[in-house]
Short mmCIF file of C-alpha atoms in Angstrom, two decimals:
data_model
loop_
_atom_site.label_atom_id
_atom_site.label_comp_id
_atom_site.label_asym_id
_atom_site.label_seq_id
_atom_site.Cartn_x
_atom_site.Cartn_y
_atom_site.Cartn_z
CA MET A 23 28.86 -7.20 -12.73
CA VAL A 24 25.64 -6.01 -11.04
CA GLU A 25 27.69 -4.22 -8.37
CA TYR A 26 29.59 -2.24 -11.02
CA GLN A 27 26.36 -1.47 -12.91
CA SER A 28 24.64 -0.43 -9.68
CA GLU A 29 27.45 2.02 -8.91
CA LYS A 30 27.41 3.32 -12.49
CA LEU A 31 23.61 3.79 -12.38
CA LYS A 32 23.93 5.69 -9.10
CA ASP A 33 26.62 7.95 -10.56
CA LEU A 34 24.69 8.59 -13.79
CA LEU A 35 21.44 9.38 -11.99
CA LYS A 36 23.23 11.67 -9.56
CA ALA A 37 24.94 13.51 -12.44
CA MET A 38 21.65 13.83 -14.36
CA VAL A 39 19.78 15.15 -11.33
CA ARG A 40 22.59 17.63 -10.64
CA CYS A 41 22.64 18.77 -14.29
CA CYS A 42 18.86 19.24 -14.31
CA GLY A 43 18.97 21.07 -10.98
CA GLU A 44 21.65 23.44 -12.21
CA ARG A 45 19.71 24.12 -15.41
CA MET A 46 16.50 24.72 -13.46
CA ALA A 47 18.29 27.09 -11.09
CA GLN A 48 19.59 29.07 -14.08
CA GLU A 49 16.12 29.23 -15.64
CA ALA A 50 14.55 30.26 -12.32
CA LYS A 51 17.07 33.07 -11.97
CA ARG A 52 16.35 34.21 -15.51
CA LEU A 53 12.62 34.24 -14.69
CA GLY A 54 13.23 36.20 -11.48
CA LEU A 55 12.01 33.40 -9.22
CA PRO A 56 13.63 31.30 -6.54
CA HIS A 57 14.03 27.71 -7.74
CA SER A 58 11.50 26.51 -5.15
CA GLU A 59 8.83 28.89 -6.47
CA MET A 60 9.46 27.73 -10.02
CA GLU A 61 9.10 24.11 -8.93
CA CYS A 62 5.86 24.96 -7.16
CA LEU A 63 4.41 26.65 -10.25
CA GLU A 64 5.26 23.54 -12.30
CA LEU A 65 3.00 21.47 -10.05
CA PHE A 66 -0.09 23.30 -11.30
CA ASP A 67 0.17 21.69 -14.74
CA GLY A 68 -3.36 20.43 -15.36
CA GLU A 69 -4.50 21.35 -11.83
CA ARG A 70 -7.17 23.93 -10.99
CA TYR A 71 -5.93 24.28 -7.44
CA LEU A 72 -3.58 22.60 -4.96
CA THR A 73 -3.38 22.45 -1.18
CA THR A 74 -0.39 23.16 1.04
CA LYS A 75 -0.31 19.51 2.05
CA GLY A 76 -0.44 18.37 -1.58
CA ILE A 77 2.37 20.72 -2.58
CA ALA A 78 4.47 19.58 0.39
CA GLN A 79 4.03 15.93 -0.58
CA ARG A 80 4.88 16.53 -4.22
CA LEU A 81 7.91 18.71 -3.47
CA GLY A 82 9.03 16.47 -0.60
CA VAL A 83 9.27 19.35 1.88
CA ALA A 84 7.58 20.35 5.15
CA LYS A 85 4.27 22.23 5.06
CA SER A 86 5.98 25.16 6.79
CA ARG A 87 8.39 25.40 3.84
CA VAL A 88 5.46 25.39 1.41
CA THR A 89 3.85 28.23 3.36
CA ARG A 90 6.97 30.35 2.74
CA ILE A 91 7.07 29.37 -0.95
CA VAL A 92 3.38 30.21 -1.40
CA ASP A 93 3.83 33.49 0.52
CA GLY A 94 6.45 34.47 -2.06
CA LEU A 95 4.15 33.55 -4.94
CA VAL A 96 1.24 35.45 -3.37
CA ALA A 97 3.47 38.52 -2.96
CA LYS A 98 4.34 38.27 -6.67
CA LYS A 99 0.62 37.93 -7.49
CA LEU A 100 1.20 34.54 -9.12
CA VAL A 101 -1.13 32.55 -6.85
CA LEU A 102 -4.16 33.20 -4.65
CA ARG A 103 -5.13 31.48 -1.41
CA SER A 104 -8.77 30.79 -0.61
CA ASP A 105 -10.68 28.76 1.95
CA ASP A 106 -11.83 25.29 0.97
CA PRO A 107 -15.65 25.48 1.05
CA ASN A 108 -15.74 21.95 2.49
CA ASP A 109 -13.09 22.42 5.19
CA ALA A 110 -12.16 25.86 6.58
CA ARG A 111 -8.86 24.45 7.88
CA VAL A 112 -7.71 23.81 4.31
CA LYS A 113 -6.45 26.55 2.03
CA LEU A 114 -6.82 26.16 -1.72
CA ILE A 115 -4.02 27.61 -3.80
CA ALA A 116 -4.75 28.59 -7.39
CA LEU A 117 -2.83 30.32 -10.14
CA THR A 118 -3.72 33.90 -11.00
CA PRO A 119 -3.76 34.83 -14.70
CA ALA A 120 -0.18 36.10 -14.25
CA GLY A 121 0.71 32.83 -12.50
CA ARG A 122 -0.81 30.79 -15.33
CA LYS A 123 1.22 32.82 -17.83
CA LYS A 124 4.40 32.24 -15.80
CA ALA A 125 3.64 28.50 -15.50
CA GLU A 126 3.13 28.32 -19.27
CA GLU A 127 6.44 30.12 -19.77
CA ILE A 128 8.15 27.58 -17.49
CA GLU A 129 6.56 24.70 -19.41
CA SER A 130 7.72 26.20 -22.70
CA ILE A 131 11.28 26.56 -21.39
CA LEU A 132 11.31 22.96 -20.16
CA HIS A 133 9.92 21.70 -23.45
CA GLU A 134 12.61 23.56 -25.39
CA ASN A 135 15.38 22.30 -23.10
CA HIS A 136 14.19 18.70 -23.52
CA ARG A 137 13.91 19.14 -27.29
CA ARG A 138 17.48 20.39 -27.39
CA VAL A 139 18.67 17.38 -25.38
CA LEU A 140 16.94 15.02 -27.81
CA LEU A 141 18.54 16.80 -30.76
CA GLN A 142 21.95 15.98 -29.26
CA LEU A 143 21.15 12.29 -29.83
CA PRO A 144 21.45 10.69 -33.25
CA SER A 145 17.91 10.40 -34.66
CA GLY A 146 18.17 6.60 -34.76
CA GLU A 147 19.03 6.50 -31.04
CA ARG A 148 16.17 8.62 -29.69
CA ASN A 149 13.53 5.88 -29.55
CA ARG A 150 15.99 3.47 -27.92
CA VAL A 151 16.91 6.05 -25.29
CA MET A 152 13.24 6.81 -24.58
CA THR A 153 12.41 3.10 -24.30
CA ALA A 154 15.35 2.55 -21.96
CA MET A 155 14.28 5.50 -19.81
CA GLU A 156 10.70 4.18 -19.62
CA THR A 157 12.04 0.77 -18.60
CA LEU A 158 14.25 2.38 -15.95
CA TRP A 159 11.35 4.47 -14.64
CA THR A 160 9.14 1.37 -14.37
CA ALA A 161 11.88 -0.49 -12.48
CA MET A 162 12.36 2.47 -10.13
CA GLU A 163 8.61 2.69 -9.44
CA THR A 164 8.50 -1.06 -8.72
CA VAL A 165 11.39 -0.83 -6.24
CA LYS A 166 9.79 2.24 -4.63
CA ALA A 167 6.51 0.35 -4.16
CA ASP A 168 8.39 -2.65 -2.72
CA LEU A 169 10.28 -0.43 -0.27
CA ASP A 170 7.04 1.30 0.75
CA GLN A 171 5.46 -2.10 1.46
CA ASP A 172 8.52 -3.17 3.46
CA GLU A 173 8.29 0.04 5.49
CA ASP A 174 4.57 -0.46 6.11
CA ARG A 175 5.19 -4.04 7.29
CA SER A 176 7.96 -2.96 9.64
CA LEU A 177 5.68 -0.29 11.15
CA GLU A 178 2.96 -2.90 11.68
CA THR A 179 5.31 -5.33 13.44
CA GLY A 180 7.54 -2.89 15.21
#
């Protein structure tokens, strides 16, 4: 039974990620941004500035890729680069007023898309779905932490 459920979970998550990716790509195109730039702007939610390294970690890409993404955002006047006053090797990346406006527009689009998804569910089901998703997220975070510990141990012994 667990094998079947494991396969089903994999398929559902893959389909959901693909659906979200396709939707995001459509929204990015509508906003006149490459998908990667839109994803980068989303990272600034609640952040005054980010670093190239921080963006790379959060997007799961190489720092060289982030440099190209940020170059595109700088060219569009959506972000500014400045030196970190504590470490000249580090560049701080901050939203410009136009970048903040674009990030708010992205957030608004995402909020509306999620609202529309919820409205597809019967009202009595919404809380159950949200609870199940929170439970799934917690389980995924636990497994991720376990795998990270396993990896750390294997690096120590190997």
